[in-house]
Coordinates of C-alpha atoms and ligand atoms in Angstrom, one line a residue:
M1 CA 28.3 -19.4 17.6
K2 CA 26.5 -19.9 14.3
L3 CA 23.7 -17.4 13.8
Q4 CA 20.3 -19.1 13.4
K5 CA 18.7 -18.6 10.1
I6 CA 15.0 -17.7 10.2
Y7 CA 13.2 -18.3 6.9
I8 CA 9.7 -16.9 6.7
L9 CA 7.3 -17.5 3.8
G10 CA 4.9 -14.5 3.4
I11 CA 1.6 -14.8 1.6
E12 CA -0.5 -11.9 0.5
S13 CA -3.9 -12.2 -1.2
S14 CA -6.1 -9.4 0.3
C15 CA -7.2 -7.8 -3.0
D16 CA -6.1 -8.4 -6.6
D17 CA -2.4 -9.3 -6.2
T18 CA -1.4 -12.8 -5.4
S19 CA 2.1 -12.6 -3.8
A20 CA 4.6 -14.9 -2.0
A21 CA 8.0 -14.0 -0.6
V22 CA 10.7 -15.7 1.3
L23 CA 12.8 -13.7 3.8
C24 CA 15.8 -14.9 5.7
N25 CA 16.5 -12.9 8.9
G26 CA 14.4 -10.0 7.6
K27 CA 16.2 -9.9 4.2
V28 CA 14.1 -10.6 1.0
L29 CA 15.3 -13.6 -0.9
S30 CA 12.3 -13.6 -3.3
N31 CA 9.1 -11.6 -3.7
V32 CA 6.9 -12.8 -6.5
V33 CA 3.7 -10.9 -7.4
A34 CA 1.1 -12.0 -9.9
S35 CA -1.2 -9.0 -10.6
Q36 CA -4.6 -9.8 -12.0
K37 CA -5.2 -8.2 -15.4
I38 CA -8.8 -9.4 -15.5
H39 CA -10.1 -6.3 -13.6
E40 CA -8.8 -3.8 -16.1
Q41 CA -11.9 -4.1 -18.4
Y42 CA -14.3 -3.7 -15.5
G43 CA -12.8 -0.4 -14.2
G44 CA -12.3 -1.9 -10.7
V45 CA -11.7 -5.1 -8.8
V46 CA -14.5 -7.7 -9.2
P47 CA -14.3 -9.7 -5.9
E48 CA -15.6 -13.0 -7.3
L49 CA -13.1 -12.9 -10.2
A50 CA -10.3 -11.9 -7.8
S51 CA -10.7 -14.9 -5.6
R52 CA -10.9 -17.2 -8.6
A53 CA -7.6 -15.8 -9.9
H54 CA -6.0 -16.2 -6.5
Q55 CA -6.9 -19.9 -6.6
Q56 CA -5.2 -20.2 -9.9
N57 CA -2.2 -18.2 -9.0
I58 CA -1.4 -19.3 -5.4
V59 CA 0.4 -22.6 -6.1
P60 CA 2.7 -21.4 -8.9
V61 CA 3.4 -18.1 -7.1
I62 CA 4.5 -19.8 -3.8
D63 CA 6.4 -22.5 -5.8
Q64 CA 8.3 -19.7 -7.6
A65 CA 9.0 -17.8 -4.4
I66 CA 10.5 -20.8 -2.8
K67 CA 12.5 -21.7 -5.9
Q68 CA 13.9 -18.2 -6.4
A69 CA 14.9 -18.1 -2.7
K70 CA 16.9 -21.3 -3.4
I71 CA 15.7 -23.1 -0.4
N72 CA 13.7 -26.2 0.2
K73 CA 10.3 -25.8 1.8
T74 CA 11.3 -28.0 4.7
E75 CA 13.8 -25.2 5.7
L76 CA 11.0 -22.7 6.3
S77 CA 10.7 -21.6 10.0
A78 CA 7.1 -20.2 9.8
I79 CA 4.4 -19.0 7.4
A80 CA 3.0 -15.5 7.6
F81 CA -0.2 -14.6 5.8
T82 CA -2.5 -11.6 5.4
Q83 CA -5.5 -12.2 7.7
G84 CA -7.2 -8.9 6.8
P85 CA -8.4 -6.3 6.1
G86 CA -9.4 -7.0 2.5
L87 CA -11.9 -8.8 0.3
M88 CA -13.2 -11.9 2.1
G89 CA -13.0 -14.3 -0.9
S90 CA -9.5 -13.2 -1.7
L91 CA -8.3 -13.4 1.9
L92 CA -9.8 -16.9 2.3
V93 CA -7.5 -18.3 -0.5
G94 CA -4.3 -17.1 1.2
T95 CA -5.5 -18.0 4.7
S96 CA -6.5 -21.5 3.8
F97 CA -3.4 -22.2 1.9
A98 CA -1.1 -20.8 4.7
K99 CA -2.9 -23.0 7.2
S100 CA -2.7 -26.1 5.1
L101 CA 1.0 -25.6 4.3
A102 CA 1.9 -24.9 8.0
L103 CA 0.0 -28.0 9.0
A104 CA 1.8 -30.1 6.5
L105 CA 5.2 -28.8 7.3
E106 CA 4.5 -28.7 11.0
I107 CA 5.7 -25.1 11.4
P108 CA 4.1 -22.1 13.1
L109 CA 1.6 -19.8 11.5
I110 CA 1.6 -16.0 11.9
N111 CA -1.4 -13.8 11.1
V112 CA -0.6 -10.3 9.6
H113 CA -2.6 -7.1 9.5
H114 CA -2.3 -5.8 5.9
M115 CA -2.1 -2.1 6.8
Q116 CA 0.4 -2.8 9.6
A117 CA 2.5 -4.6 6.9
H118 CA 2.5 -1.5 4.6
I119 CA 4.0 0.4 7.5
L120 CA 6.5 -2.3 8.7
A121 CA 7.8 -2.7 5.1
H122 CA 10.2 0.0 6.3
F123 CA 11.9 -2.6 8.4
I124 CA 12.8 -5.0 5.6
E125 CA 16.6 -5.4 5.8
E126 CA 18.0 -3.6 2.8
E127 CA 21.5 -2.2 2.1
D128 CA 21.6 1.6 2.0
F129 CA 18.2 1.9 3.5
E130 CA 17.7 3.5 6.8
Q131 CA 14.9 2.2 9.0
P132 CA 12.8 4.8 10.9
E133 CA 13.4 5.3 14.6
F134 CA 10.4 5.3 17.0
P135 CA 8.2 7.2 17.3
F136 CA 7.4 8.1 13.7
L137 CA 4.3 9.1 11.7
A138 CA 3.3 6.8 8.9
M139 CA 0.8 7.8 6.2
T140 CA -0.7 4.8 4.6
I141 CA -2.1 5.6 1.3
S142 CA -3.6 2.8 -0.8
G143 CA -6.7 1.7 -2.8
G144 CA -8.6 0.8 0.4
H145 CA -7.1 3.1 3.1
T146 CA -5.9 6.6 3.9
Q147 CA -4.6 6.9 7.4
I148 CA -2.0 8.8 9.5
V149 CA -0.6 6.4 12.1
K150 CA 1.5 7.2 15.1
V151 CA 4.0 4.4 15.3
N152 CA 5.4 4.0 18.8
D153 CA 6.9 0.6 18.3
H154 CA 6.6 -2.3 15.7
F155 CA 3.3 -3.4 17.2
D156 CA 2.2 -0.3 19.1
M157 CA 0.4 1.9 16.5
Q158 CA -2.3 4.4 16.9
I159 CA -4.5 5.8 14.0
I160 CA -4.7 9.6 14.5
G161 CA -6.4 10.4 11.2
E162 CA -8.2 8.6 8.4
T163 CA -10.5 9.1 5.5
I164 CA -14.2 9.5 6.2
D165 CA -15.2 8.3 2.8
D166 CA -13.1 7.2 -0.2
A167 CA -9.4 6.2 0.0
V168 CA -6.9 8.3 -1.9
G169 CA -6.2 5.4 -4.3
E170 CA -9.9 5.4 -5.1
A171 CA -9.7 9.1 -5.9
F172 CA -6.9 8.3 -8.4
D173 CA -8.7 5.3 -9.8
K174 CA -12.2 6.7 -10.0
S175 CA -10.9 10.0 -11.6
A176 CA -8.9 7.9 -14.1
K177 CA -12.1 6.0 -14.9
I178 CA -13.9 9.3 -15.6
L179 CA -11.0 10.1 -18.0
G180 CA -11.5 6.8 -19.8
L181 CA -8.3 5.2 -18.4
P182 CA -8.2 1.5 -17.4
Y183 CA -8.0 0.2 -13.9
P184 CA -5.9 0.8 -11.8
G185 CA -5.6 4.4 -13.1
G186 CA -3.3 5.7 -10.3
P187 CA 0.0 4.8 -12.1
L188 CA -1.4 6.2 -15.4
I189 CA -2.4 9.5 -13.8
D190 CA 1.2 9.6 -12.4
K191 CA 2.7 9.0 -15.8
Y192 CA 0.6 11.7 -17.6
A193 CA 1.0 14.1 -14.7
Q194 CA 4.7 14.2 -15.3
L195 CA 4.1 15.7 -18.7
G196 CA 1.5 18.3 -17.7
N197 CA 1.1 21.6 -15.9
P198 CA -0.1 21.1 -12.3
K199 CA -1.6 24.6 -12.2
A200 CA -3.6 24.3 -15.4
F201 CA -6.9 23.6 -13.7
S202 CA -7.9 23.9 -10.1
F203 CA -9.9 21.4 -8.1
P204 CA -11.5 22.0 -4.7
K205 CA -9.7 20.9 -1.6
P206 CA -12.1 19.4 1.0
K207 CA -12.5 20.9 4.4
V208 CA -12.3 18.1 6.9
S209 CA -11.7 18.4 10.6
E210 CA -8.6 17.3 12.5
L211 CA -6.4 14.9 10.8
N212 CA -9.1 13.2 8.7
F213 CA -9.4 13.1 5.0
S214 CA -12.3 13.1 2.4
F215 CA -11.9 12.3 -1.2
S216 CA -15.4 11.6 -2.5
G217 CA -16.0 15.3 -3.2
L218 CA -12.9 15.5 -5.3
K219 CA -14.1 12.7 -7.5
T220 CA -17.5 14.4 -8.0
A221 CA -15.8 17.7 -8.8
V222 CA -13.7 15.9 -11.5
L223 CA -16.8 14.3 -12.9
Y224 CA -18.7 17.6 -13.2
F225 CA -15.6 19.4 -14.5
I226 CA -15.1 16.8 -17.2
Q227 CA -18.8 16.6 -18.2
K228 CA -18.9 20.4 -18.6
K229 CA -15.7 20.6 -20.6
V230 CA -16.5 17.7 -22.9
K231 CA -19.9 19.3 -23.7
E232 CA -18.0 22.4 -24.9
D233 CA -15.3 20.4 -26.6
P234 CA -15.6 16.7 -27.3
N235 CA -11.8 16.4 -27.6
F236 CA -11.2 18.1 -24.2
I237 CA -9.9 15.0 -22.4
K238 CA -7.6 13.9 -25.3
D239 CA -6.2 17.4 -25.8
H240 CA -5.6 18.1 -22.1
L241 CA -5.0 14.8 -20.5
N242 CA -1.5 15.6 -19.2
D243 CA -2.7 18.9 -17.7
I244 CA -5.8 17.3 -16.1
C245 CA -3.7 14.6 -14.6
A246 CA -1.0 17.0 -13.3
S247 CA -3.6 19.3 -11.8
L248 CA -5.5 16.5 -10.1
Q249 CA -2.3 14.9 -8.7
Y250 CA -1.2 18.3 -7.5
T251 CA -4.4 18.8 -5.6
I252 CA -4.3 15.3 -4.0
I253 CA -0.7 15.8 -3.0
N254 CA -1.5 19.1 -1.4
I255 CA -4.3 17.5 0.6
L256 CA -2.0 14.8 1.9
I257 CA 1.0 17.1 2.7
D258 CA -1.3 19.6 4.5
K259 CA -2.5 16.8 6.9
L260 CA 1.0 15.5 7.4
K261 CA 2.1 19.1 8.4
K262 CA -0.8 19.3 10.8
A263 CA 0.0 15.8 12.3
S264 CA 3.7 16.6 12.7
K265 CA 2.8 19.9 14.4
Q266 CA 0.3 18.3 16.7
T267 CA 2.5 15.4 17.8
G268 CA 5.9 17.1 17.5
I269 CA 7.1 14.1 15.5
K270 CA 9.3 15.0 12.5
R271 CA 10.1 11.5 11.3
I272 CA 7.6 10.7 8.5
A273 CA 7.1 7.5 6.5
I274 CA 4.7 6.7 3.7
G275 CA 3.4 3.3 2.7
G276 CA 0.8 1.6 0.5
G277 CA 0.2 1.7 -3.3
V278 CA -0.1 5.4 -3.6
S279 CA 3.4 5.9 -2.1
A280 CA 4.6 4.7 -5.5
N281 CA 3.5 8.0 -6.8
S282 CA 6.4 10.1 -8.1
G283 CA 4.7 13.4 -7.1
I284 CA 4.2 12.5 -3.5
R285 CA 7.7 11.1 -3.3
K286 CA 9.1 14.3 -4.7
A287 CA 6.9 16.6 -2.5
L288 CA 8.0 14.8 0.7
K289 CA 11.6 15.2 -0.1
E290 CA 11.1 18.9 -0.8
E291 CA 9.2 19.3 2.5
E292 CA 12.1 17.7 4.3
H293 CA 14.1 20.9 4.1
T294 CA 11.2 23.2 4.7
Y295 CA 10.0 21.6 7.9
G296 CA 13.1 19.8 9.2
W297 CA 11.5 16.4 8.5
K298 CA 13.2 13.2 8.0
T299 CA 11.2 11.2 5.5
Y300 CA 11.2 7.5 4.8
I301 CA 10.0 6.4 1.3
P302 CA 9.8 2.7 0.6
K303 CA 11.5 1.0 -2.3
F304 CA 9.1 0.9 -5.2
E305 CA 8.5 -2.9 -5.1
Y306 CA 7.3 -2.6 -1.4
T307 CA 4.7 0.1 -2.1
T308 CA 1.9 -1.7 -3.9
D309 CA 0.7 -5.0 -2.4
N310 CA 3.5 -7.5 -2.0
A311 CA 4.3 -10.5 0.2
A312 CA 7.7 -9.2 1.3
M313 CA 5.9 -6.8 3.7
I314 CA 3.9 -9.7 5.1
G315 CA 7.1 -11.6 5.5
I316 CA 8.8 -8.9 7.5
V317 CA 5.9 -8.7 9.9
G318 CA 6.2 -12.5 10.1
H319 CA 9.8 -12.2 11.0
L320 CA 9.2 -9.5 13.7
K321 CA 6.4 -11.5 15.2
F322 CA 8.5 -14.7 15.0
M323 CA 11.2 -13.0 17.1
K324 CA 8.5 -12.2 19.7
N325 CA 7.0 -15.7 19.6
Q326 CA 3.7 -14.3 18.4
F327 CA 2.1 -17.1 16.6
T328 CA -1.5 -18.0 15.9
D329 CA -3.2 -21.3 15.7
M330 CA -5.3 -23.4 13.3
N331 CA -8.5 -21.8 14.4
V332 CA -7.5 -18.4 12.9
V333 CA -9.9 -17.1 10.3
A334 CA -9.7 -14.4 7.6
K335 CA -11.3 -11.1 8.5
A336 CA -12.5 -8.5 6.0
R337 CA -12.3 -5.9 8.7
V338 CA -9.7 -6.1 11.4
K339 CA -8.3 -3.6 13.9
F340 CA -4.5 -3.1 14.5
Ligands
KG4_401 O1 -1.6 -0.9 -1.6 P1 -2.2 -1.3 -2.9 O2 -1.5 -2.1 -3.9 O3 -3.6 -2.0 -2.6 C1 -4.4 -1.8 -1.5 O4 -4.1 -2.2 -0.4 O5 -5.4 -1.0 -1.8 O6 -2.7 0.1 -3.5 C2 -3.3 0.1 -4.8 C3 -3.6 1.6 -5.1 C4 -4.5 1.7 -6.3 O7 -5.5 2.6 -6.1 C5 -3.5 2.3 -7.4 O8 -4.1 3.1 -8.3 C6 -2.6 3.1 -6.5 O9 -2.4 2.3 -5.3 N1 -1.3 3.4 -7.1 C7 -0.9 4.7 -7.5 C8 0.4 4.5 -8.1 N2 0.7 3.2 -8.1 C9 -0.3 2.5 -7.5 N3 -1.5 5.8 -7.3 C10 -0.9 6.9 -7.8 N4 0.3 6.9 -8.4 C11 1.0 5.7 -8.5 N5 2.2 5.7 -9.1
ZN402 ZN1 -2.3 -2.7 0.3

């Protein structure tokens, strides 16, 4: 019997990346991402500019994804799109386009939760990549979220800890802004940190109950520290950039690993996955691998291209939902806030 080929088009437009991907039976055939440069100069994402850029990018990005996959759009089995959470104006572009295309091609439509997609990216079919067994713990660390999730099954997830204020990505980006670095500063802090001494400066670790996180205090601590040091020496940032970044990153990683240890102890689960933009960070990747030996963990670290926002992760959720016949209809709307 010939195996049926399921082609899913995934569309992601929740924040400042316009992305489209085509997956065949859970394998990525194409994953095109257009990142919006326009926000760099503003030190953060400007929602109105983001939705305008999505409008400009969406047609060429989808066209390229289909071409790179070497299929015809009429071969698509279904369209999966990010319904939320995210910026409303940005989500609307992907949602409206997905609905129109599904209507035109007369194929099913699948709504996807963005944070669930960051977790389920681990189920993209890849050679030499082991998929986590259930249950496992997933720490989703991005520009908008910081959560520890107990994953019992693909669509049975329970948030057991989350940030009470800023997301960890914001801690990176806002600290980077204080250091005069462009948005998004996370990858730059990572780059400079690799050249610096993580113990050069010490930053306070917040005391937050249970498995929750807080990052707003750290950002304020960085601000006061920099203001004080620059007053004493105007060249302080320039002369100590690597050490500042290394120390800051070291503090953030410690905060994350401490909560993971606690979560693993509480739940007895030793399979640990990470996802979201901050899981691209070289320090957190290294720290997790080191802890594997110390605590008997098995860790799952996504391929670099599936860490920051991408449509391949939306496509894999589409594939998994397709297999369960979980479709939505044309009345579906984008949602800035949406539960699992
Ligand atoms: O998942 P993502 O692309 O978008 C959201 O859903 O928020 O995450 C973006 C976040 C940004 O805050 C960015 O600075 C951070 O991920 N990020 C990093 C690194 N690469 C991206 N943070 C630290 N180190 C990195 N290498
Ligand atoms: Zn994301």
